[in-house]
Short mmCIF file of C-alpha atoms in Angstrom, two decimals:
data_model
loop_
_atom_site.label_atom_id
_atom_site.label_comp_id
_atom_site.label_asym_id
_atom_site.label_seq_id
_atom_site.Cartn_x
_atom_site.Cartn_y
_atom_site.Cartn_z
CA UNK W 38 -18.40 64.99 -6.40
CA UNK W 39 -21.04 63.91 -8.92
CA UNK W 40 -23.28 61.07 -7.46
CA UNK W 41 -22.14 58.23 -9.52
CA UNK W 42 -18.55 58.63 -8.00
CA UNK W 43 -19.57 59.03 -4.95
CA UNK W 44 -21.26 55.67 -5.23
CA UNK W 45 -18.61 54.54 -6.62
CA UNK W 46 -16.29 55.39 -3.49
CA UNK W 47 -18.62 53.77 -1.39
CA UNK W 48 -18.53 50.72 -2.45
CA UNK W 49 -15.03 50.47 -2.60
CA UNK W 50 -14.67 51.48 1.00
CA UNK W 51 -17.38 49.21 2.03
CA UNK W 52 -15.47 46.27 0.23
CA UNK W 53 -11.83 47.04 1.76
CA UNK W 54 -13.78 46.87 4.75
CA UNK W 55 -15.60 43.13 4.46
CA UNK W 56 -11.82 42.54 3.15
CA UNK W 57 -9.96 43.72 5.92
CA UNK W 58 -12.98 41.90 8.36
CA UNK W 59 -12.60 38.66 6.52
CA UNK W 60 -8.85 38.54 6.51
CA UNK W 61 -9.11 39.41 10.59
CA UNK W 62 -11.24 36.41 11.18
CA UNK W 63 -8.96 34.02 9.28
CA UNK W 64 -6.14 34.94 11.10
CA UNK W 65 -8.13 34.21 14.19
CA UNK W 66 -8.96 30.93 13.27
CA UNK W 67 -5.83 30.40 12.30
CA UNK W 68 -4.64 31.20 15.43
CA UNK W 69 -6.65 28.80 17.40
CA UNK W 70 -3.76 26.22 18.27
CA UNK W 71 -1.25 28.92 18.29
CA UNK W 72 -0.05 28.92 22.30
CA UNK W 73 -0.98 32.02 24.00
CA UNK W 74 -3.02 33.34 21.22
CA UNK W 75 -5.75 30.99 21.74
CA UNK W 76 -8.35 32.57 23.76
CA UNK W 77 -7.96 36.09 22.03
CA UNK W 78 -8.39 34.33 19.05
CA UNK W 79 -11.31 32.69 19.77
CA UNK W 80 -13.12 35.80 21.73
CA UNK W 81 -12.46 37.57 17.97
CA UNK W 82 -14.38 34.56 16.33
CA UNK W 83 -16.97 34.69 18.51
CA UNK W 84 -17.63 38.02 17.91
CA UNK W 85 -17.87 37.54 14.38
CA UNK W 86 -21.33 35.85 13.80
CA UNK W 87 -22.02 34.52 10.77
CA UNK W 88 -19.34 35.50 8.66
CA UNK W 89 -16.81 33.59 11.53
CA UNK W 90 -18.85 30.24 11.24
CA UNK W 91 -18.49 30.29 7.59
CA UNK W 92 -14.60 30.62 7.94
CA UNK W 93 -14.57 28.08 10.59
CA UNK W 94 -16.43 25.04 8.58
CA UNK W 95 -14.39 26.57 5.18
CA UNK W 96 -11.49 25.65 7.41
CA UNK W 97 -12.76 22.56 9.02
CA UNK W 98 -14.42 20.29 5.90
CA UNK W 99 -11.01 20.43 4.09
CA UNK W 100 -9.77 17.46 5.78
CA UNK W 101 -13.40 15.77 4.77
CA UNK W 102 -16.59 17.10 6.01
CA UNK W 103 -17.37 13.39 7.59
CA UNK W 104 -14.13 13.48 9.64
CA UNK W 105 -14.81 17.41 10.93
CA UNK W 106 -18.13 16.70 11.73
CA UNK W 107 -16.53 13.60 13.63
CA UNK W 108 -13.78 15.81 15.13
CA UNK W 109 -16.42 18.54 16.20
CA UNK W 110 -18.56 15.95 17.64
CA UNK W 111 -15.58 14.85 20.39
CA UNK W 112 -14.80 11.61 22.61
CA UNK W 113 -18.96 10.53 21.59
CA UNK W 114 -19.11 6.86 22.10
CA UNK W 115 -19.98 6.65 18.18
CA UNK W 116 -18.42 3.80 16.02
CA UNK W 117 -18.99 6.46 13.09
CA UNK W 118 -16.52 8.98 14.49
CA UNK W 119 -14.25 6.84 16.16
CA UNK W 120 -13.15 6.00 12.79
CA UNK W 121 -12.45 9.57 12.03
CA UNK W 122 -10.40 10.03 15.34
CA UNK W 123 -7.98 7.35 14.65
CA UNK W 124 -4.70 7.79 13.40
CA UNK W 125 -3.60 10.73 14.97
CA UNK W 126 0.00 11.20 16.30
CA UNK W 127 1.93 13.22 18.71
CA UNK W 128 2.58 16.66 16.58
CA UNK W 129 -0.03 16.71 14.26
CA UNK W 130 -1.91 20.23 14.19
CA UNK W 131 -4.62 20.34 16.60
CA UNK W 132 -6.34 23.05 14.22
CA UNK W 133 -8.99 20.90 11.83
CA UNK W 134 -10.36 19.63 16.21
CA UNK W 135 -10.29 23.32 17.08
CA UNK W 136 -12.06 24.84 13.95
CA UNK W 137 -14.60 22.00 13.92
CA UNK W 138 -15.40 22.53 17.65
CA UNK W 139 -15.73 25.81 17.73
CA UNK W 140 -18.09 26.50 14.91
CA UNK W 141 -20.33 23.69 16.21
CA UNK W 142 -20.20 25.66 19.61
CA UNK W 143 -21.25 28.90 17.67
CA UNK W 144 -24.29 26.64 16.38
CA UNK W 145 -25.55 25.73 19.81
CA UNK W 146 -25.24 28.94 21.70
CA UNK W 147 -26.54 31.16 18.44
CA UNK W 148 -30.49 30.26 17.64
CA UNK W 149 -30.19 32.28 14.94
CA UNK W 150 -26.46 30.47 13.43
CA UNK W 151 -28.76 27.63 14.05
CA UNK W 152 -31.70 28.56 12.12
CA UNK W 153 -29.57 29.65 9.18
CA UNK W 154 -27.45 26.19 9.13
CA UNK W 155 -30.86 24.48 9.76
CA UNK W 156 -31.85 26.20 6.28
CA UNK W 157 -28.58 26.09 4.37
CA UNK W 158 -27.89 24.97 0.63
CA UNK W 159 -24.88 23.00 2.00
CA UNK W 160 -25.87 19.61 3.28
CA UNK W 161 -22.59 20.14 5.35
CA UNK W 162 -24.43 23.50 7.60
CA UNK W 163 -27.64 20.36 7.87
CA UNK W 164 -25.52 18.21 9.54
CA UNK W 165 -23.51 20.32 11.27
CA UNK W 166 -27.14 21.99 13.27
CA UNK W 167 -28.02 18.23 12.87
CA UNK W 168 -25.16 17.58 15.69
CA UNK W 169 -26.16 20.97 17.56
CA UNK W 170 -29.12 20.09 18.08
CA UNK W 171 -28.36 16.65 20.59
CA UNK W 172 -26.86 19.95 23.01
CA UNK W 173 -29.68 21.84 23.31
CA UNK W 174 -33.25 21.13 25.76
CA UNK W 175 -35.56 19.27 23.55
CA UNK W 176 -33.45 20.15 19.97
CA UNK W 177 -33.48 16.43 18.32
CA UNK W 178 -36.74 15.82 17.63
CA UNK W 179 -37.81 18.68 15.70
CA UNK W 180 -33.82 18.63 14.26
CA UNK W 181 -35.36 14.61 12.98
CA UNK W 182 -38.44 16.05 12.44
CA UNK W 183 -36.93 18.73 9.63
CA UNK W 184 -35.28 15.60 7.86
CA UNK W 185 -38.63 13.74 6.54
CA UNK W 186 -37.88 16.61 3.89
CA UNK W 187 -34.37 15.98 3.57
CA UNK W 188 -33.25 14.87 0.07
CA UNK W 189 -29.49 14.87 0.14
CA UNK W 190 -28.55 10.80 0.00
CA UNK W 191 -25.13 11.29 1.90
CA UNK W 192 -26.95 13.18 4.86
CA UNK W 193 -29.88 10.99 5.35
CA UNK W 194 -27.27 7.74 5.43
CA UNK W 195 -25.23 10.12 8.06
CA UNK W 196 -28.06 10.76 9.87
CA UNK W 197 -29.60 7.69 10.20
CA UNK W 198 -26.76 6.37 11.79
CA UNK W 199 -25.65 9.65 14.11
CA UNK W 200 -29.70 9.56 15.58
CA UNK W 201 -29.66 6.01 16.05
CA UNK W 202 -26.66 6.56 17.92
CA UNK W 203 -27.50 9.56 19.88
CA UNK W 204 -31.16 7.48 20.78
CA UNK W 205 -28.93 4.63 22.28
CA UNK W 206 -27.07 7.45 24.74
CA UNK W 207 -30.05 9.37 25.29
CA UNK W 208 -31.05 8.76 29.23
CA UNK W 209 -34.37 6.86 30.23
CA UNK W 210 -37.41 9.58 29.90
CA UNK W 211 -35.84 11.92 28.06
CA UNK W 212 -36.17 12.40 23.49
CA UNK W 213 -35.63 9.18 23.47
CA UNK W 214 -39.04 8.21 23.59
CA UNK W 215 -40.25 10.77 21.44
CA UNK W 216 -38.45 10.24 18.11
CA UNK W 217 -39.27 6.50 17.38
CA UNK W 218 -41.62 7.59 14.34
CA UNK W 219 -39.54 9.95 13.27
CA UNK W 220 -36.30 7.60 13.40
CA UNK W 221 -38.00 5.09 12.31
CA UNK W 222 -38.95 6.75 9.00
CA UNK W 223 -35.86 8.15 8.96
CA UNK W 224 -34.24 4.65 9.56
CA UNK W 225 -36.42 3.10 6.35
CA UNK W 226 -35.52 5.31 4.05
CA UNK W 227 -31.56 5.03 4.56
CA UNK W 228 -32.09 1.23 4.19
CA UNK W 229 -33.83 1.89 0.90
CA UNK W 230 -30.57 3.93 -0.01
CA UNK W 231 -28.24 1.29 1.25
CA UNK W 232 -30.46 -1.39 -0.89
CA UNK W 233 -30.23 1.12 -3.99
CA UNK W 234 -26.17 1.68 -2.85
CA UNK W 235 -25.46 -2.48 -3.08
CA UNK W 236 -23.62 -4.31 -5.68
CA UNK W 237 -25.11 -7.61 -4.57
CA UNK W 238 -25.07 -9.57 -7.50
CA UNK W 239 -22.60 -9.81 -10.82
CA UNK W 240 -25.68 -8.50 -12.99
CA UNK W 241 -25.73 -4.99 -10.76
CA UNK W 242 -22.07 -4.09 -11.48
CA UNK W 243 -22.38 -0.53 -12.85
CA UNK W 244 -20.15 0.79 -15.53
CA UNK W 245 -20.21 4.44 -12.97
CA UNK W 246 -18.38 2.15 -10.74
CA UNK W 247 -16.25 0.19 -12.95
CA UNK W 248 -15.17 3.81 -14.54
CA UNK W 249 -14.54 5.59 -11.06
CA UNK W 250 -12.50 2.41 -10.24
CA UNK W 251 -10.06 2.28 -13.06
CA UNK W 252 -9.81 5.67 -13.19
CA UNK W 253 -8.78 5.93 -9.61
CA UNK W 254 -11.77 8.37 -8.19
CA UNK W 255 -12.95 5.61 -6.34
CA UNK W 256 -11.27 3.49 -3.80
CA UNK W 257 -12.19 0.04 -2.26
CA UNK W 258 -10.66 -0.26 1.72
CA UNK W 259 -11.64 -2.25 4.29
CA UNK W 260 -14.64 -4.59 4.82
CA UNK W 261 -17.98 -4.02 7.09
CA UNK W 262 -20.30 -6.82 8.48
CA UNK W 263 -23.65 -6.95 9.52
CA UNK W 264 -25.54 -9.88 10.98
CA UNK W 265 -24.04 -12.56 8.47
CA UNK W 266 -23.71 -9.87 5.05
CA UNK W 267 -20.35 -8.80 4.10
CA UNK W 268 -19.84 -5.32 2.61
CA UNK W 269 -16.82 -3.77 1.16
CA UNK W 270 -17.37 -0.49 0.56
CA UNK W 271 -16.07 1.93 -1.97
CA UNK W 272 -16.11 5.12 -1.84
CA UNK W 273 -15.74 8.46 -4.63
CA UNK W 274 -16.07 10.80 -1.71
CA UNK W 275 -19.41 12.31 0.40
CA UNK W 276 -22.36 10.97 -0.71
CA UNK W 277 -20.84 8.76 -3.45
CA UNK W 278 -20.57 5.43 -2.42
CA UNK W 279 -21.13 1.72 -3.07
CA UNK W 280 -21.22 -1.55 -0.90
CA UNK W 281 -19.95 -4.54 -2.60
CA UNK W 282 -21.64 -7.60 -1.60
CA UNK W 283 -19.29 -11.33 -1.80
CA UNK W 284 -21.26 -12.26 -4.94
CA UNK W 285 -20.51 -9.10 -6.85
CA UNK W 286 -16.85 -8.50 -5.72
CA UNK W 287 -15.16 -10.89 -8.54
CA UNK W 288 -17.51 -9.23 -11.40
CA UNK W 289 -16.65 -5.84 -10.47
CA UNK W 290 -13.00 -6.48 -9.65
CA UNK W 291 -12.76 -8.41 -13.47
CA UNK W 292 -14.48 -5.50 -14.97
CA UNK W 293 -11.80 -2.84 -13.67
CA UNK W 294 -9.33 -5.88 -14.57
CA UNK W 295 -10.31 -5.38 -17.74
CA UNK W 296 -9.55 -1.60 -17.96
CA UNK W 297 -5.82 -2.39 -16.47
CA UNK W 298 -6.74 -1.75 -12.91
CA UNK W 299 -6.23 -4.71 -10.22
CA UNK W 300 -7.48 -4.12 -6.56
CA UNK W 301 -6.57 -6.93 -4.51
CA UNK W 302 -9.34 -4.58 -1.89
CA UNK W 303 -12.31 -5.73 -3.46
CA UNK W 304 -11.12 -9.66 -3.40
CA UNK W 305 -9.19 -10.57 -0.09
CA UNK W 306 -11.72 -9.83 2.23
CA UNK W 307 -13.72 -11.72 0.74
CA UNK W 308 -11.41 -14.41 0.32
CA UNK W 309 -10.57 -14.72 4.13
CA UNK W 310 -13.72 -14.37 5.89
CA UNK W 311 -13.99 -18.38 6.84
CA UNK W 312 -17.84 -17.34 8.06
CA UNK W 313 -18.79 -16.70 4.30
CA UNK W 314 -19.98 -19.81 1.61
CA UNK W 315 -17.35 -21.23 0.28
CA UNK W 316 -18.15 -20.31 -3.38
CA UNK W 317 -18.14 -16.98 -2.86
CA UNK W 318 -14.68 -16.89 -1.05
CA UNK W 319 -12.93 -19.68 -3.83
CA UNK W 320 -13.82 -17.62 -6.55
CA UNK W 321 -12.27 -14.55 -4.56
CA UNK W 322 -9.34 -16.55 -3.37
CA UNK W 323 -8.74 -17.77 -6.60
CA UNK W 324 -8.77 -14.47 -8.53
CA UNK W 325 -6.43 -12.78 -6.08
CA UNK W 326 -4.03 -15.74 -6.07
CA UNK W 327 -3.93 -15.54 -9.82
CA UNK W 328 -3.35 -11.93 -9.96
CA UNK W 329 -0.63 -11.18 -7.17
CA UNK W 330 2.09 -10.53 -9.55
CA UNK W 331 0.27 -7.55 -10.38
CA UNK W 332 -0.24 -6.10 -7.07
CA UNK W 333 1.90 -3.42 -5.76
CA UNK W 334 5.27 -5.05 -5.08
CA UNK W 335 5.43 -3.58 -1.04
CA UNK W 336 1.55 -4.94 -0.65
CA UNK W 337 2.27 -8.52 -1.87
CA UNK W 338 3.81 -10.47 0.26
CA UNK W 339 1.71 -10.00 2.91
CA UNK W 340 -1.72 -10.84 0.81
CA UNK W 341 -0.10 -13.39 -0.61
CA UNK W 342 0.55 -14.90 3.35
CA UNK W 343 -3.68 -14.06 4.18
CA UNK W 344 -4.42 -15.76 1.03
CA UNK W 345 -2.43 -18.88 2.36
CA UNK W 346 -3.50 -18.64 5.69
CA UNK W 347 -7.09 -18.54 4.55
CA UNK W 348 -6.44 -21.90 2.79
CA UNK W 349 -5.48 -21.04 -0.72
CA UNK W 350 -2.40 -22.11 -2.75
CA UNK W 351 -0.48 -19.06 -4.14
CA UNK W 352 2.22 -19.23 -7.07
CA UNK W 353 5.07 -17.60 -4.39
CA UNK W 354 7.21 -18.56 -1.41
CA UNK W 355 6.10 -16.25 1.73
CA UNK W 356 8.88 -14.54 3.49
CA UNK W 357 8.45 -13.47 6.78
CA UNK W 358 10.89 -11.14 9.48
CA UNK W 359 11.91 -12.20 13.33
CA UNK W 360 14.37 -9.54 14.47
CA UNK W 361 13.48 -9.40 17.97
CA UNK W 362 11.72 -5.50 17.47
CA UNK W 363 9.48 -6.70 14.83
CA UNK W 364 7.20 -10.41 14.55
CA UNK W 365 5.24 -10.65 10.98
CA UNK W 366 2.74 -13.55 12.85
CA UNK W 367 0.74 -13.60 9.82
CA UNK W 368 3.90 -14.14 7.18
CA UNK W 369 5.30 -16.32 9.49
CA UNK W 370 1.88 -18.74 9.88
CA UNK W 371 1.93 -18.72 5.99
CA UNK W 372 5.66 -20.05 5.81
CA UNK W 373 4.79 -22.85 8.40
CA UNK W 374 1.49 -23.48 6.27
CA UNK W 375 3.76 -23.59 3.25
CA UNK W 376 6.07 -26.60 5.15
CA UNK W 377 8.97 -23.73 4.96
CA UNK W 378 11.76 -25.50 7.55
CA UNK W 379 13.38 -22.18 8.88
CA UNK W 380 10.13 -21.27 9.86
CA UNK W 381 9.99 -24.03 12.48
CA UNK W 382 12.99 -22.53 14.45
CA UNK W 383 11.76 -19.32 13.90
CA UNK W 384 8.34 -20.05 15.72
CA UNK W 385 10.57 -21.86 18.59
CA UNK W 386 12.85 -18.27 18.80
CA UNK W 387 9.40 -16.31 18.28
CA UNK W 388 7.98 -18.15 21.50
CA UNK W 389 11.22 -18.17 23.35
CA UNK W 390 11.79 -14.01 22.88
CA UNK W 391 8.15 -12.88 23.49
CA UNK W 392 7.87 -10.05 25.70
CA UNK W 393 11.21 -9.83 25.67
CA UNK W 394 12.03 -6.58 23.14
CA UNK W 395 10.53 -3.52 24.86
CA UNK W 396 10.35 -4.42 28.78
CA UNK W 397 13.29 -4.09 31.58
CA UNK W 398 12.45 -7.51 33.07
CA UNK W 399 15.44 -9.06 31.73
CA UNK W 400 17.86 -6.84 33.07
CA UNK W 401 16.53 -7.87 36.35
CA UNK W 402 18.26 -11.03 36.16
CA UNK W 403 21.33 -9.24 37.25
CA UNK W 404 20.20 -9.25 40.83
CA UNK W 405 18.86 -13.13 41.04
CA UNK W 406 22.62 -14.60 42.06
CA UNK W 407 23.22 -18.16 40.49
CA UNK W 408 24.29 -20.01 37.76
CA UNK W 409 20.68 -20.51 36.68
CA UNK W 410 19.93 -16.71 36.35
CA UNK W 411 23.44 -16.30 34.61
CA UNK W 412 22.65 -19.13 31.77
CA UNK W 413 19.15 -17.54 31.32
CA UNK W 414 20.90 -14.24 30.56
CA UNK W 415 23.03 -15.58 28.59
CA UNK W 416 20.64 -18.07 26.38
CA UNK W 417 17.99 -14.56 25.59
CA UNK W 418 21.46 -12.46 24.76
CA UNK W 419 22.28 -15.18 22.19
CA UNK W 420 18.86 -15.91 20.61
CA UNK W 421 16.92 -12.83 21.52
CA UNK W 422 18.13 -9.69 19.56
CA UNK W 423 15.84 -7.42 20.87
CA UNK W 424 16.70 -8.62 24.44
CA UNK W 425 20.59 -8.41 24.32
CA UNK W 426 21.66 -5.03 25.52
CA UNK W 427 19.47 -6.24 28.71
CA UNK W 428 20.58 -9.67 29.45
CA UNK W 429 24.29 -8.54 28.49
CA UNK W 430 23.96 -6.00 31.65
CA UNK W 431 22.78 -8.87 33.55
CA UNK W 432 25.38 -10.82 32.78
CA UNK W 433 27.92 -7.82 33.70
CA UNK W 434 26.14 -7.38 37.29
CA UNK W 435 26.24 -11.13 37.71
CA UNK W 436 30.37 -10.65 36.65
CA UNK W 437 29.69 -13.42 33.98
CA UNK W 438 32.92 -13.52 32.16
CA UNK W 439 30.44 -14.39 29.26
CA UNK W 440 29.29 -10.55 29.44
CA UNK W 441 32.91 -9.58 27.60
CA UNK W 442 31.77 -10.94 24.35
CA UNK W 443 28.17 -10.35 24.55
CA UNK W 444 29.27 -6.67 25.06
CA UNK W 445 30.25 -5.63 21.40
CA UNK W 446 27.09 -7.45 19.86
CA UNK W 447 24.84 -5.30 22.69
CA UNK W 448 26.51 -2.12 21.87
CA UNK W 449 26.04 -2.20 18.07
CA UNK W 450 22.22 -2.83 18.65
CA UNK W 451 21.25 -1.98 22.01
CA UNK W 452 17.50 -1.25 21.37
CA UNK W 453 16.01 -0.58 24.39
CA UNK W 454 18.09 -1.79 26.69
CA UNK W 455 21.10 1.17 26.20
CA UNK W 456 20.01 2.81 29.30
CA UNK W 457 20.23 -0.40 31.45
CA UNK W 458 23.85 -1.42 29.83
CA UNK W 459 25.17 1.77 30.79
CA UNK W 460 24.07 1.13 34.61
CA UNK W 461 25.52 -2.18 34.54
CA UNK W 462 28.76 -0.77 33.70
CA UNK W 463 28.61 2.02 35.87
CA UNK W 464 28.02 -0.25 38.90
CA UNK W 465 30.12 -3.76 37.71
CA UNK W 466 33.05 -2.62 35.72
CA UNK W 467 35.31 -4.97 36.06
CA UNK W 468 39.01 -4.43 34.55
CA UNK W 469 38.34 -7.14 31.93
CA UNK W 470 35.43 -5.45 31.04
CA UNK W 471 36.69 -1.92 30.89
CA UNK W 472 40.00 -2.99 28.24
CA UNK W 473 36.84 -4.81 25.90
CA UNK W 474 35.36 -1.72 26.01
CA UNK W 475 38.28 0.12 25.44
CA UNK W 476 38.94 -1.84 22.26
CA UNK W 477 35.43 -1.73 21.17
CA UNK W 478 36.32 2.44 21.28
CA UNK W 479 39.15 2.15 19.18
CA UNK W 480 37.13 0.15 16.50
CA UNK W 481 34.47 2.60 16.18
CA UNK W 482 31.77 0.45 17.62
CA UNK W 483 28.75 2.41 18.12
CA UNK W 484 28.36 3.87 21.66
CA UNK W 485 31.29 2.49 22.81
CA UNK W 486 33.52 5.93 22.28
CA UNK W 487 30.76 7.78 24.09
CA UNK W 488 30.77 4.79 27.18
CA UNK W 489 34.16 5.81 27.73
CA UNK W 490 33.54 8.97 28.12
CA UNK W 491 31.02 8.92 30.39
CA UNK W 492 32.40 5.93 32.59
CA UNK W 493 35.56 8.52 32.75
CA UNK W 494 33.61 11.45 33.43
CA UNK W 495 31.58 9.57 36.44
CA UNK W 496 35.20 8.49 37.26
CA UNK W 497 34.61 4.87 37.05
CA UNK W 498 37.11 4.19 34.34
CA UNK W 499 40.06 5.69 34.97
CA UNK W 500 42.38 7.86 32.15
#
């Protein structure tokens, strides 16, 4: 075979091999939260050196590399990736924690993984060997040391406030000590990136900003304070953000105004932080007040009830919801700001029914004997949605003939008290009782059919 082809062969075979190695080590990692596969799956990544780290973060930074290095950091006692951590729910895919973990694991046991993050291109790899380093002997001060020649704006701000952090949990005698030039340098040059990343004044609104804004590639959310400054920040993603100071949030939210854009997200905090000058806030207040018509229809009734609890008139009647499940507190302040009459009687029911909705204690009133624990049953089953199912199996334990009524109402919404109606029954059926149900059965009330059954099965009801 001439020498060409032969060369040619080779580096076909050699490539269907990386291929076939690559496509192994994804699998792996994608196997990480698969149950039972787990710890073959990770043995197989940590085989894999270098080429399994790179799959890992691949896998980890694409729910945002701030949130994976927050998620391979763990239960830190960090403000900056608490905020990452938040939010999660019974269900959600454990893989992003897993991936993120273990390539940060690869970094501290591998010097040489280390070295090669330490060195990387990818600001990402810095910050990832950044976060190794606080879990090995003595690895945070040189890791600090390395970043006086660090140039990347997002990982400076990033580090400045992980080595900060990491200084305050550090224990007496140990880096601690050492790194106060370091961090400190470190420290002064983030601030001059903060001070070069502030809209403080209407003159330093930025036509970047005012484009990424209408466009939609940046986003204002939420509100930060320091000492007596408030900040709301916007961000366009790692490395690209801005903090909007009070006295440039109305000249950067007119500007994107302007382009057809309104974000209520750059005025209301503003607007409703009593601690700031009044100007500032009236101007805010004012804009947002003006505007609401043109925020998003699900959003506006509740700024419109911050803007009136924060003192300002608005150009709309606040509603507000009391359903027993469910208080809007804020809505329903801005209705009794407003002088709205129904929300006087729905404070009154508000204060009555508290506590009421999710806990069993009303149920317990079954087994206080009395007329007083019968009328108390029977006053939180008629004002109290959220509390009826309970006090209506009170009032069946108590045999309150006041229970027989009660008992369709309970049944049609029984919330969390379903369990403790069905007990009642079970225990205090009383023949009156059992022909309501009955009824309720042949009307299709919901539960009632199934009641039937079950009181017939247990043989309390009879056929």
């Amino acid at each position: 075979m001439p020498r060409l082809a032969l060369l040619l062969a080779f580096l076909v075979l050699t490539g269907a091999a990386q291929a076939a190695d690559d496509s192994a080590l994804w699998q792996a990692a994608y196997a990480l939260d698969k149950p039972g596969k787990e710890e073959a799956a990770e043995a197989s990544l940590r085989k894999g050196g270098a080429a399994a780290y790179d799959v890992l973060v691949k896998l980890a930074r694409v729910s945002g590399e701030e949130r994976a290095l927050a998620l391979a950091a763990g239960p830190r006692a960090c403000m900056m990736f608490a905020m990452h951590r938040m939010g999660s729910h019974p269900g959600q895919s454990a893989l992003p924690e897993k991936v993120a973990k273990l390539a940060l694991k690869l970094l501290v046991e591998t010097p040489e993984l280390r070295q090669r993050a330490e060195t990387s291109a990818e600001p990402f790899d810095r910050a990832m060997a950044l976060l190794a380093a606080t879990s090995t002997p003595d690895g945070l001060p040189g890791a600090v040391e390395r970043l006086r020649q660090e140039k990347e704006p997002w990982l400076l701000l990033w580090a400045d406030t992980f080595v900060r952090c990491a200084m305050m949990q550090a224990k007496p005698g140990t880096y601690a000590q050492t790194l106060n030039d370091d961090a400190r340098s470190l420290s002064e040059r983030a601030a001059e990136l903060r001070d070069a990343k502030t809209c403080q004044e209407p003159s330093d609104v930025d036509a970047v900003w005012v484009d990424r804004l209408a466009s939609g590639t940046a986003t204002a959310s939420g509100w930060s304070r320091s000492n007596d400054e408030l900040r709301v920040p916007v961000r366009a993603g790692p490395g690209e953000s801005l903090e909007v100071a009070p006295g440039c949030a109305v000249a950067l939210y007119e500007a994107v105004a302007e382009r057809g854009r309104y974000l209520p997200n750059l005025l209301v905090p503003v607007a409703t932080e009593q601690w700031l000058a009044m100007g500032a806030r009236k101007a805010a207040g004012a804009r947002a007040a003006k505007d609401l018509a043109r925020y998003p229809e699900n959003e506006r009734n509740l700024l419109a009830a911050k803007l009136v609890n924060a003192g300002f008139d608005v150009p709309v009647k606040v509603t507000f919801k009391v359903d027993g499940s469910f208080v809007q507190d804020e809505t329903l302040e801005a209705a009794a700001r407003q002088g709205q009459p129904e929300a006087k009687a729905a404070i009154l029911q508000t204060v009555f029914c508290r506590d009421t909705s999710g806990g069993g204690s009303v149920k317990l009133l079954g087994f206080v004997k009395g007329r007083e624990a019968a009328d108390t049953a029977f006053k939180l089953a008629s004002k109290c949605p959220g509390a009826r199912a309970q006090a209506t199996a009170a009032l069946l334990r108590l045999k309150d003939r006041r229970a027989v009524e009660l008992l369709g109402p309970a049944l049609e919404a029984p919330g969390f008290g379903r369990d403790a109606l069905r007990s009642a029954l079970m225990e205090s059926l009383t023949p009156q009782v059992a022909m309501r149900l009955r009824a309720l059965a042949e009307k299709k009330t919901p539960g009632a059919e199934e009641l039937v059954g079950q009181l017939k099965a247990a043989q309390v009801m009879k056929e």
